[in-house]
XYZ file of C-alpha atoms in Angstrom:
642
model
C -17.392 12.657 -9.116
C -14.697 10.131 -8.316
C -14.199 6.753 -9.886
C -12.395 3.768 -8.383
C -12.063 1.294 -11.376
C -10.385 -2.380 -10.948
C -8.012 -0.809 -8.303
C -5.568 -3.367 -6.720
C -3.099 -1.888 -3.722
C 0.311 -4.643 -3.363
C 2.266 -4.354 -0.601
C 5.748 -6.706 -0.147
C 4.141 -9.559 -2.191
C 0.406 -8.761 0.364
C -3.013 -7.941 -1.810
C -4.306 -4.926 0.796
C -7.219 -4.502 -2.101
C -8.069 -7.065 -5.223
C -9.623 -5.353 -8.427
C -12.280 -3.303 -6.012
C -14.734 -0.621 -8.296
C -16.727 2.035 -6.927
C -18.093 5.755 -7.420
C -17.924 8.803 -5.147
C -21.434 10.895 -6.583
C -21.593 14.380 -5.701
C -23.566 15.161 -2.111
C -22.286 11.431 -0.820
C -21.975 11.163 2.940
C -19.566 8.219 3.298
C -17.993 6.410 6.258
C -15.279 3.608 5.492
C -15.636 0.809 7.665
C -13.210 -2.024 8.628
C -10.464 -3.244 10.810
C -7.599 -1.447 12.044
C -5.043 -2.491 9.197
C -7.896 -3.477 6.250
C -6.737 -0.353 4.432
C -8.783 2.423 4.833
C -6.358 5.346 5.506
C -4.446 4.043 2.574
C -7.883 3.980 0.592
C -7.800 8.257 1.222
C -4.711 8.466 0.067
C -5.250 6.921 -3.238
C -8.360 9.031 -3.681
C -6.238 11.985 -2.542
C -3.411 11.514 -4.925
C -0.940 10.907 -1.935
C -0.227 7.274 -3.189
C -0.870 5.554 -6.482
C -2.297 2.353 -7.171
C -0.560 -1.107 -7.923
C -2.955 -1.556 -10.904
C -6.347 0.203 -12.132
C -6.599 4.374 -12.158
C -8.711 6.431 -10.305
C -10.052 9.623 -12.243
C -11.934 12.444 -11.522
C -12.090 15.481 -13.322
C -9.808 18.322 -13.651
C -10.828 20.978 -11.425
C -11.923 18.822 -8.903
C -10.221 20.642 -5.673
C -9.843 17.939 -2.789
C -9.623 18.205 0.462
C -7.758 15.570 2.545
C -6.970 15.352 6.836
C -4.394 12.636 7.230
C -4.329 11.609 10.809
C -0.257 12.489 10.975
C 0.865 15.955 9.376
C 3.901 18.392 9.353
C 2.192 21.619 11.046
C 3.839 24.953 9.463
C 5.470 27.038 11.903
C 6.177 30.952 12.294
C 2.660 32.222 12.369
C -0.590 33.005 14.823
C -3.723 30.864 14.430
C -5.373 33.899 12.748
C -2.797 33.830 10.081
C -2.079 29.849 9.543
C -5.864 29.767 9.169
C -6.173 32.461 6.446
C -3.706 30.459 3.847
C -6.529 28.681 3.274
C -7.804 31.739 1.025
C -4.908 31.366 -1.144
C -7.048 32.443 -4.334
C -8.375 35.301 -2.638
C -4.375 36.568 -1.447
C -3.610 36.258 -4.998
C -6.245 38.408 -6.308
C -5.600 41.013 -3.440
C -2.064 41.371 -4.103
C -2.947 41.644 -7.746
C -5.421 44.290 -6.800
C -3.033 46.006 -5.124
C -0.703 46.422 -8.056
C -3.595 47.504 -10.826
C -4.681 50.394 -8.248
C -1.236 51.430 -8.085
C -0.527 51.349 -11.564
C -3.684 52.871 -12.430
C -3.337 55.979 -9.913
C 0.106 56.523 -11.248
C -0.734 56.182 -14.935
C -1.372 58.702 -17.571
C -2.026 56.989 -20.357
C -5.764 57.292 -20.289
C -6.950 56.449 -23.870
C -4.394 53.911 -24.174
C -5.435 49.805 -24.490
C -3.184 49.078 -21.532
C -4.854 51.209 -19.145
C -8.432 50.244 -20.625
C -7.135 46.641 -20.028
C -5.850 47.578 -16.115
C -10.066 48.625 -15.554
C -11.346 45.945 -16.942
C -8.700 43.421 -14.743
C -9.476 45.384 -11.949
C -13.349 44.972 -12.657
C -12.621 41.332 -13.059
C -10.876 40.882 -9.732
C -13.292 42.446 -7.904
C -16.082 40.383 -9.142
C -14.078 37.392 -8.829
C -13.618 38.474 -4.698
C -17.449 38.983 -4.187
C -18.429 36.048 -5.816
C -15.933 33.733 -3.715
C -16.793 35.913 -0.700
C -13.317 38.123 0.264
C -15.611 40.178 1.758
C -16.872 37.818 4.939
C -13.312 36.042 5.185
C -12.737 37.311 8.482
C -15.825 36.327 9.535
C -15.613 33.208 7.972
C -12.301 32.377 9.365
C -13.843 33.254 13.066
C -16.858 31.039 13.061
C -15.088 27.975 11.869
C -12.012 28.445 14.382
C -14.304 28.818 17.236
C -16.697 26.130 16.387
C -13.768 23.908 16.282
C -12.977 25.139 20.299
C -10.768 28.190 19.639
C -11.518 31.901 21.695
C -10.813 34.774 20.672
C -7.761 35.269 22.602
C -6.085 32.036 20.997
C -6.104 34.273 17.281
C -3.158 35.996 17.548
C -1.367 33.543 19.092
C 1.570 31.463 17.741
C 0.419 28.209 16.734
C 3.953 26.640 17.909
C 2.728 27.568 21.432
C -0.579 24.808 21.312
C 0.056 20.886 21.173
C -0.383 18.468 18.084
C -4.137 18.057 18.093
C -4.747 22.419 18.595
C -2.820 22.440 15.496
C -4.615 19.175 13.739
C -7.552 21.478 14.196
C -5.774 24.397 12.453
C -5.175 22.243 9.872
C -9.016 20.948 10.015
C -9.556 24.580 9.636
C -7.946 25.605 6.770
C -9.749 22.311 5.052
C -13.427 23.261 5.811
C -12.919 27.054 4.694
C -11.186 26.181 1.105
C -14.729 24.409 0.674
C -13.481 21.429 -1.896
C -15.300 19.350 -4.235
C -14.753 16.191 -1.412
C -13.307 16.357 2.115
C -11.630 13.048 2.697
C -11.248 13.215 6.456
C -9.149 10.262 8.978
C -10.249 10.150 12.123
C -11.155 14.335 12.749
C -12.620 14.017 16.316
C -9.250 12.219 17.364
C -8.595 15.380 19.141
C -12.177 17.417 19.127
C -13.601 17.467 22.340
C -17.660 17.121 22.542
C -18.686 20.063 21.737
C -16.710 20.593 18.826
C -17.394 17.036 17.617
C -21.059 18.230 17.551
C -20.444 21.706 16.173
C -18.533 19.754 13.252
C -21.621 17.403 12.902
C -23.993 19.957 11.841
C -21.486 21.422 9.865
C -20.789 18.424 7.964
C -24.440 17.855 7.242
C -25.286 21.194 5.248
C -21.987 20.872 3.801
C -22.441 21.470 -0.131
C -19.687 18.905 -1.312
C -18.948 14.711 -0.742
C -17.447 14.224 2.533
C -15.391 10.478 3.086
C -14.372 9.723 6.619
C -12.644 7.046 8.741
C -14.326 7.238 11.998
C -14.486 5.284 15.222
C -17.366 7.537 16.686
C -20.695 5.720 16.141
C -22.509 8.522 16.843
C -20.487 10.916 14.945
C -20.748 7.964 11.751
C -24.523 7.816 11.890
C -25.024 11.571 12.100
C -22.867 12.771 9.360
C -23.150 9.682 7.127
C -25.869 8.004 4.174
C -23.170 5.500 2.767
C -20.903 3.165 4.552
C -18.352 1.151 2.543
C -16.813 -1.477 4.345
C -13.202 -2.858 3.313
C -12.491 -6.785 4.499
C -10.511 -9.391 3.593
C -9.158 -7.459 0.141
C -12.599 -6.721 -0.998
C -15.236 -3.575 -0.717
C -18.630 -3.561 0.160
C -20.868 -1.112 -0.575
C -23.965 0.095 1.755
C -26.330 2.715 1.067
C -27.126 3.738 4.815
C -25.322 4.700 7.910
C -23.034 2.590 9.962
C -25.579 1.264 12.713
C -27.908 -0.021 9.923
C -25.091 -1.189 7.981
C -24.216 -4.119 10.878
C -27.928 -5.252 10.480
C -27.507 -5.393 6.619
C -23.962 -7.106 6.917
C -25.273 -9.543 9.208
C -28.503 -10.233 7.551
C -26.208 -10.421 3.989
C -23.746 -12.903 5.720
C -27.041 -14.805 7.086
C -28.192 -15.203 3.580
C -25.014 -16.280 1.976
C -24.662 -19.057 4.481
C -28.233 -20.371 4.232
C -27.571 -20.188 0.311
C -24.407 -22.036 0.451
C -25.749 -24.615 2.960
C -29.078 -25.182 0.393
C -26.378 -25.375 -3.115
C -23.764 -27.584 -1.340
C -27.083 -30.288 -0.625
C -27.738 -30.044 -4.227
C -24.205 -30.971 -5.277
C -24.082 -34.108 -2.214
C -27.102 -35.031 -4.047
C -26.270 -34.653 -7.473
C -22.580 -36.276 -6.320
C -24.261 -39.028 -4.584
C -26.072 -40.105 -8.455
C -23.064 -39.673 -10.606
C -21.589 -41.934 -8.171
C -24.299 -44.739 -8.704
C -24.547 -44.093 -12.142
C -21.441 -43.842 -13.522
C -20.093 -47.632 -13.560
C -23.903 -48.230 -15.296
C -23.383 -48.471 -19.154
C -27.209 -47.502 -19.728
C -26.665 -44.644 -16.868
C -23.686 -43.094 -18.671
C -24.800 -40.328 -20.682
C -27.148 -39.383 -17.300
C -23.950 -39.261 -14.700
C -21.964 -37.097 -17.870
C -24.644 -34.513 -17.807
C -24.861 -34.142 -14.284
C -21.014 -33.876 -14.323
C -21.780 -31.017 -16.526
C -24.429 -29.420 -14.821
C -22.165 -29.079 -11.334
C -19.235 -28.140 -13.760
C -21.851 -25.169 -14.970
C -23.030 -24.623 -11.281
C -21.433 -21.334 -10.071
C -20.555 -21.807 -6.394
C -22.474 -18.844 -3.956
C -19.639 -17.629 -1.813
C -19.888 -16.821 1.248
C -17.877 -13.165 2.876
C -14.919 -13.837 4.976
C -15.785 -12.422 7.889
C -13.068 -10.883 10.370
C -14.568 -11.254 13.847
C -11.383 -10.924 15.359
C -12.112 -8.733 18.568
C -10.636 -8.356 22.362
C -12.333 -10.027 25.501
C -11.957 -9.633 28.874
C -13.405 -8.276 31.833
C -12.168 -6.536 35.197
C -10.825 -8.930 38.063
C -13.377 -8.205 40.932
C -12.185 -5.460 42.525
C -11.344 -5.915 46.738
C -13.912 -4.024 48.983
C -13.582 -0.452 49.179
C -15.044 2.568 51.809
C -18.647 4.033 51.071
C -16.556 7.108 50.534
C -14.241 6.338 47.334
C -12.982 9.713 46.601
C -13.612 13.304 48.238
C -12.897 16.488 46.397
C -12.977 19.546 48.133
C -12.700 23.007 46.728
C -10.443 21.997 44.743
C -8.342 23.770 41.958
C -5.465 24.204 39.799
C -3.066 27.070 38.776
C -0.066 26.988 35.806
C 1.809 29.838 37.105
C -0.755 33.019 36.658
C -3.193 30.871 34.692
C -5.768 29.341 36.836
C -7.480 26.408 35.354
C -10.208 25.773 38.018
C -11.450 26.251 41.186
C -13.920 25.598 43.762
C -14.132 21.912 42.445
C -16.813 20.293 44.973
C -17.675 16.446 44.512
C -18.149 13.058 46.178
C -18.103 9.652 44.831
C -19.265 7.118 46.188
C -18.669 2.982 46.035
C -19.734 1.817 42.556
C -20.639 4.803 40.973
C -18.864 5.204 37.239
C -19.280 8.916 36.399
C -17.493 11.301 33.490
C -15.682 14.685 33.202
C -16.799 16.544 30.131
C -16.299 19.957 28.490
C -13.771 21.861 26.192
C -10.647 20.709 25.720
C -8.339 23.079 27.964
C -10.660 23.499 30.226
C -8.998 21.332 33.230
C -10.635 17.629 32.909
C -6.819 15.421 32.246
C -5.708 18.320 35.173
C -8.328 16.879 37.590
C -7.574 13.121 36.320
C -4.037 14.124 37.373
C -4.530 15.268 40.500
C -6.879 12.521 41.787
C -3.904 10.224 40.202
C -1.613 12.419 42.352
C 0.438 13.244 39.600
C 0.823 17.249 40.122
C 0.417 19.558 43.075
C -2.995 21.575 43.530
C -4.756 23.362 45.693
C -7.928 21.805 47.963
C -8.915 18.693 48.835
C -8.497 15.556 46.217
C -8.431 12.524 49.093
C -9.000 8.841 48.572
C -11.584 6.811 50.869
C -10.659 3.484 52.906
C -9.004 0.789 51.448
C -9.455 2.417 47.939
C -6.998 0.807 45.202
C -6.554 2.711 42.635
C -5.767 1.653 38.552
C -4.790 5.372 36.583
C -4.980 5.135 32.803
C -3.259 8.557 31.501
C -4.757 9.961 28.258
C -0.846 9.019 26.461
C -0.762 5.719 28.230
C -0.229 4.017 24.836
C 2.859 6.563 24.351
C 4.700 5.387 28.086
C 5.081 1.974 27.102
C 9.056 0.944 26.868
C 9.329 0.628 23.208
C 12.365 -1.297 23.649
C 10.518 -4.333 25.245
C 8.404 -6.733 23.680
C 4.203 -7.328 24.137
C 5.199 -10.120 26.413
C 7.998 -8.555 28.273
C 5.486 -5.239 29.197
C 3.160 -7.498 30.717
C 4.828 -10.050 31.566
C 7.371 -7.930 34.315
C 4.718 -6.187 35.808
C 2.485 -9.969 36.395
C 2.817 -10.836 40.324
C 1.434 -14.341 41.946
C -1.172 -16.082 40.076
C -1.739 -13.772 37.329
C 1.371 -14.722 35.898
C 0.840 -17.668 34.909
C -1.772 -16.161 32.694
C 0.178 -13.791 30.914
C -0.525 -15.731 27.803
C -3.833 -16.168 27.957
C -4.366 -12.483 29.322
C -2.521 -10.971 25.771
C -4.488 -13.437 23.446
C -7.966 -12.002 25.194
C -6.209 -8.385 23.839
C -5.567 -9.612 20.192
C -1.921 -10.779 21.335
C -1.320 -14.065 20.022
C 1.082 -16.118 18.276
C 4.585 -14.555 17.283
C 2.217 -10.935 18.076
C 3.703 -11.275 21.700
C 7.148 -11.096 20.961
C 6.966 -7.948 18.669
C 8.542 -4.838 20.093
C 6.480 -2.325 21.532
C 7.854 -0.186 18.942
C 6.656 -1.836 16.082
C 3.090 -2.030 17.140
C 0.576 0.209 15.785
C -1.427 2.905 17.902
C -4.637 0.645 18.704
C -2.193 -2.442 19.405
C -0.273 -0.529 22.258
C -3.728 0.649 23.263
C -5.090 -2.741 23.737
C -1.665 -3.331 25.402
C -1.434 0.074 27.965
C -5.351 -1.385 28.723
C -4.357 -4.985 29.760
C -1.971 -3.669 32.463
C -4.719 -2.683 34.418
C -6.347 -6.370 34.687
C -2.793 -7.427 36.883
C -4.366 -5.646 39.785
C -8.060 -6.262 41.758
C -8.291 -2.372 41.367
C -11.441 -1.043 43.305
C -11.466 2.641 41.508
C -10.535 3.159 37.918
C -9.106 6.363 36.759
C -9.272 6.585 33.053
C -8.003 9.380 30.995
C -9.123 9.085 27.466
C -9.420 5.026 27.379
C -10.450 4.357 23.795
C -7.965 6.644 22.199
C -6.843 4.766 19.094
C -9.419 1.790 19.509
C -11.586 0.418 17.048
C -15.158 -0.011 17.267
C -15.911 -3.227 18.088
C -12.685 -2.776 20.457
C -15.042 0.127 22.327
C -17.694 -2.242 22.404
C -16.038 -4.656 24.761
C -13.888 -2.099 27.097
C -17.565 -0.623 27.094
C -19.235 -3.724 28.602
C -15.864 -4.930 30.716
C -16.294 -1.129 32.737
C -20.516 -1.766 32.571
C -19.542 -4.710 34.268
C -17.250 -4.169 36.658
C -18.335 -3.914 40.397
C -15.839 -0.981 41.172
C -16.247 2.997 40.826
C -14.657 4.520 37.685
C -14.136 8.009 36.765
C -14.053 8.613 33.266
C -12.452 11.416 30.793
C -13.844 10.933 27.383
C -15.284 12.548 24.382
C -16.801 9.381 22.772
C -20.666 10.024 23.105
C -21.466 6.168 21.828
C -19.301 4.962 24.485
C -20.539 7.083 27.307
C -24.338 6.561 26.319
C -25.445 3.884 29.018
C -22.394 4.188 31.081
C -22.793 6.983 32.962
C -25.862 8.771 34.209
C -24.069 11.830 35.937
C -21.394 14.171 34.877
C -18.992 17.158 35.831
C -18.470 19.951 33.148
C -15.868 21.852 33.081
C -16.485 25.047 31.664
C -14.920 28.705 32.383
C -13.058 27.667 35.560
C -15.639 26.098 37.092
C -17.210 22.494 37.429
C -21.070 22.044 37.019
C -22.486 18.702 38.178
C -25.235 17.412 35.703
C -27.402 14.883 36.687
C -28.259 13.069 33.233
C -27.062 10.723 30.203
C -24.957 11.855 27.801
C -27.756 12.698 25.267
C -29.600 14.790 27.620
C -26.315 16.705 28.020
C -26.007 16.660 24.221
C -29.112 18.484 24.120
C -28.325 21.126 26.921
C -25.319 22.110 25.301
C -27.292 22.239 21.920
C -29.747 24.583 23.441
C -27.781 26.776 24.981
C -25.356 27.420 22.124
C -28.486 28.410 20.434
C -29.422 30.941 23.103
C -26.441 32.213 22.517
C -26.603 32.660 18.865
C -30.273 34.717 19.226
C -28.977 36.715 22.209
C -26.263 37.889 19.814
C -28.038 38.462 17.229
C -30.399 40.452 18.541
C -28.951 42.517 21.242
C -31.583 44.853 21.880
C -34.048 41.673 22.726
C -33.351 42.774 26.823
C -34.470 45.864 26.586
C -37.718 45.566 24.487
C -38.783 42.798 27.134
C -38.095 45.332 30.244
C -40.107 48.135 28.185
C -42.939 49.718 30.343
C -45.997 47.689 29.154
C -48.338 50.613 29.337
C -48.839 52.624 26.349
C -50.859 56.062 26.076
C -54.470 55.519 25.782
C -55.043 57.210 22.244
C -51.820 55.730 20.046
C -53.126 55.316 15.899
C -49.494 54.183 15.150
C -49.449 51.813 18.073
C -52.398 50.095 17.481
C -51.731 49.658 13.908
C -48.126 48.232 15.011
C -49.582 45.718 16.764
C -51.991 44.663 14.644
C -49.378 44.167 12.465
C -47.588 42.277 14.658
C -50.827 39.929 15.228
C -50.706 39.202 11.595
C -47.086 39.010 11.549
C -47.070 35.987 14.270
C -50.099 34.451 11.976
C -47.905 34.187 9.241
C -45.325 32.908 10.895
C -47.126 30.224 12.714
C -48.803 29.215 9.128
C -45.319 29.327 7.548
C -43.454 27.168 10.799
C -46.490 24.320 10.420
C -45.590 24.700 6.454
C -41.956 24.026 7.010
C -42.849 21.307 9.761
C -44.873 19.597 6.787
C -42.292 19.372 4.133
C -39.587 18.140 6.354
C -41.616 15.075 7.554
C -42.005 14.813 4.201
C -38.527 14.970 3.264
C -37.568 13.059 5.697
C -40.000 9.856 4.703
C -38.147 10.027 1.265
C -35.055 10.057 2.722
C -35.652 6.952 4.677
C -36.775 5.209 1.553
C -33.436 6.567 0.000
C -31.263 5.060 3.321
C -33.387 1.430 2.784
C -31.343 -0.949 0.082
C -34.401 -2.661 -0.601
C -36.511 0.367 -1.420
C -33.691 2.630 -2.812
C -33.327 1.085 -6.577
C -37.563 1.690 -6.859
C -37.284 4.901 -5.672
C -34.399 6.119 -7.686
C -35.984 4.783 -11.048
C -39.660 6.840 -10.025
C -38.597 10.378 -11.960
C -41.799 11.539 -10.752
C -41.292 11.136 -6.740
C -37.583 12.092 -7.127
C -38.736 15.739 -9.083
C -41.189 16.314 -6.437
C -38.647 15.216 -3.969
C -36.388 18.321 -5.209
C -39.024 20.479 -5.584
C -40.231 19.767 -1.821
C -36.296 20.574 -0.980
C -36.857 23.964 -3.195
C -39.716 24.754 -1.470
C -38.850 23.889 2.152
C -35.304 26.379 1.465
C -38.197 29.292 0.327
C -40.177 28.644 3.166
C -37.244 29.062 5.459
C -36.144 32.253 3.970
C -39.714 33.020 4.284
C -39.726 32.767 7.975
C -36.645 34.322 8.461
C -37.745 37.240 6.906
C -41.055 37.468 8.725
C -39.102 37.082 11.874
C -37.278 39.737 11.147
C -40.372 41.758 10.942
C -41.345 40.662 13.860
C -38.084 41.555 15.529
């Protein structure tokens, strides 16, 4: 457990928190929610030990092993994946090595009846119990299923990690976190550079996960899936929500609501009570009446209402000039990096007003094809434009091109033609630029203010096909939201690159997956995609684990007319697939119930009952006992079975 007490952050003369108290309980699922700038990657580093408080303390106790993911790191050099990913067994390399020198010393010893040598068994009994019971045993294995579900193969082990970009080796780094297993993981922003299916993979990982997990997110979905808790940091001040981030607006809202109805009802009560001591007061018999109720509003304490920061972009797409039917034509296309072939065989039209997305693995040749319909590298096949089609590319490090020499208003403001100039104003305050804010250097600005900026420049053109590559990199939010309803909007086609599930939901209703050098077209929302993918990872995990499940179902189905030990098999197997279905409909029953109890744990208005009922919250663990039994159960009658 973690406590925050009376902590107050100072920066140059700035209060970035004011006295703000809370607790980190074991098991706690907790997003931190806020503005770009409130303070919550500084908030992880006080709870990691990277920074110290102005004044207050944060304590915890002594062996409490954190594990923090800054969004900026030094990556260590010199090694393969395999081997950068193993440090993270540090304990168990220090036990081996010590292992290593006890044998020795023990096969080249004489001393038999000697204390030194009874001491070398009984250290060498010690480390080996030590390595079972902190698992040396499945490392390897260990080390494999995390790097893959995170979107390594195979093949990518024993390569150098100086040969893959920043966010491969974020992910090493990600890695390494997850398999040290630490009493918290305090985690900013890890899906910055996870593509979909690893965002999910890390999802389900997250929510068996044994320890506290804090994050900064600006995945919705990836927030409401992984999280119970959302604290929100505004305007110097925390605020603390037992749910997930969606319900948390509704609470926030409804909160505000009240505080403002509150504040409207006390400040009637003090015109009112103003209003008599004013017509008293000058009255010699009224006196000692207007004096009390001087009193009584000096006693009054004043219901506050919460600053609220609704600060947030606006604009929407210029309407686009009239395009062909035909907006873009892609012929068996592909792309090769010297031998390396990315894809082939590409085959797609899109037509006028269709917005559509390229999903899949990172790697896998999605920026590649954004590229080449951008005609921004060679490739092979067909990648043609329609009539009259005006393109607007957004590159996936369109934030990074930006001349950091010139200021917000110079970027925009050189690029303006005709009557859009004389906007240029109005066009960076819509984008959060206003004020001094558009005379800053680009170089000064902060990732999700130069990619509000790199997203303006494409409102200076009537662009009737939007290529974007990654669009809500570094954007908050409520930032999402908006680009969200501007592209919704917009009358033009758009092709979109992203791995932002909440912002695709609703925005597309067909996709291309890339996926082992080829691309798949998918005819669905992003959630029905979501579910594919889910389904057919799991395919994959029971094919593997039962590799001889092929041949039993091509097995000749007729079986010798007299067979004692046959018919007893499957009369076994009859009762076997009783059982099971009795034990399925058993598990099926106590996560329903489960799940009602969590819901009553996720509601603020129910959760201070239900926490004070002993009785429900025993038979709440025992239910969670019970339903781990039953599972093992079932797995070991389907191994029976199998």
């Amino acid at each position: 457990m973690i406590s925050v007490n009376s902590v107050t952050v100072t920066f140059g003369g700035y209060d970035l928190f004011d006295n703000v108290s809370f607790l980190i309980n074991p098991k706690d699922r907790i997003g931190l929610a806020g503005k770009n700038g409130a303070g919550k990657s500084t908030m992880l580093k006080l709870l990691s030990g990277q920074q110290n408080p102005t004044k207050g303390e944060i304590s915890k106790p002594n062996d409490y092993r954190i594990g923090y993911l800054p969004q900026d790191m030094i990556h260590q050099q010199g090694r393969t994946v395999f081997e950068e990913t193993e440090t993270a067994f540090e304990e168990i390399q220090k036990l081996e090595k010590r292992l290593d020198v006890v044998t020795h010393e023990l096969e080249t010893r004489t001393d038999y009846e000697s204390d030194a040598y009874t001491n070398l068994i009984n250290e060498l009994t010690d480390i080996n119990m030590r390595l079972e019971i902190i698992g040396a045993a499945n490392k390897e294995e260990e080390i494999e299923k995390i790097l893959k579900g995170l979107g390594f193969e195979a093949s990518d082990f024993n390569r150098s990690t100086a040969e893959f970009s920043g966010g491969w080796r974020m992910r090493i780094e990600l890695a390494k976190i997850l398999l040290q297993k630490p009493d918290i993981l305090l985690l900013d922003e890890p899906t910055n550079h996870l593509d979909i299916e690893s965002i999910q993979w890390l999802e389900e990982f997250m929510q068996t996960y044994s320890g506290s997990v804090m994050l900064i997110s600006h995945d919705r979905q990836f927030l409401d899936h992984v999280t119970t808790r959302t604290i929100e940091i505004s305007n110097q001040k925390i605020y603390d929500y037992k749910t997930n981030y969606s319900r948390y607006l509704v609470l926030r809202k409804e909160r505000r609501e009240q505080q403002e109805s509150a504040a409207k009802n006390q400040q009637k009560v003090i015109d009112q009570t103003e209003a008599l001591i004013d017509r008293y007061r000058a009255k010699a018999s009224k006196a000692a009446f207007a004096q009390s109720l001087i009193k009584k509003l000096d006693r009054m304490e004043i219901v506050e209402v919460d600053e609220s920061d609704n600060a947030t972009m606006f604009f929407k797409f210029p309407p686009p000039a009239h395009s062909g039917k035909i907006v873009l034509t892609v012929e068996d296309a592909g792309k090769k990096y010297g031998d390396k072939q990315i894809f082939s065989g590409a085959n797609f039209i899109l037509t006028k007003g269709e917005k559509i997305a390229l999903v899949g693995r990172n790697g896998e040749g999605k920026s590649t094809m954004i590229k080449m319909i951008a005609n921004q590298i060679d490739y092979e096949g067909l990648v043609q434009n329609g009539h009259s089609v005006m393109m607007g590319y957004f590159a996936q490090d369109q934030a990074e091109r930006l001349d950091k020499s010139k200021t917000v208003f110079q970027t925009i403001d050189e690029l303006a033609v005709g009557e859009i100039r004389k906007q240029v104003r109005t066009l960076l305050g819509s984008f959060l630029f206003g004020g001094d804010d558009i005379d800053k250097k680009v170089s000064v600005l902060s990732g999700g203010e130069r990619g509000r900026l790199a997203l303006c420049k494409l409102l200076l053109e009537p662009y009737n096909f939007l290529v974007l590559d990654e669009p809500t990199n570094h954007l908050d939010i409520r930032s999402k939201e908006i680009l969200k309803k501007a592209i919704m909007d917009y009358e033009g086609t758009v092709i979109i690159v992203s791995h932002d599930r909440d912002f695709l939901d609703g925005l597309v209703h067909k996709m291309y997956e890339f996926k082992s050098g080829h691309v798949n077209e998918h005819l669905c929302d992003i959630n029905q995609f979501m579910e594919k993918l889910k389904m057919s990872r799991l395919n994959e995990m029971n094919s593997s684990k039962n590799p001889f499940q092929k041949a039993k179902v091509e097995a000749p189905k007729e079986k010798p007319k007299v067979d004692v030990a046959a018919e007893e098999r499957e009369k076994e197997q009859k009762q076997l697939k009783s059982q099971i279905t009795k034990s399925e409909k058993e598990i099926e029953r106590l996560e329903n119930e489960i799940k009602i109890f969590d819901t009553k744990l996720a509601d603020p208005e129910q959760y201070q009952t239900v926490i004070n009922d002993k009785t429900a919250f025993a038979n709440y663990e025992q239910m969670k006992k019970q339903l781990e039994a039953e599972l093992t159960n079932w797995e070991n009658l389907q191994g029976k079975l199998g």
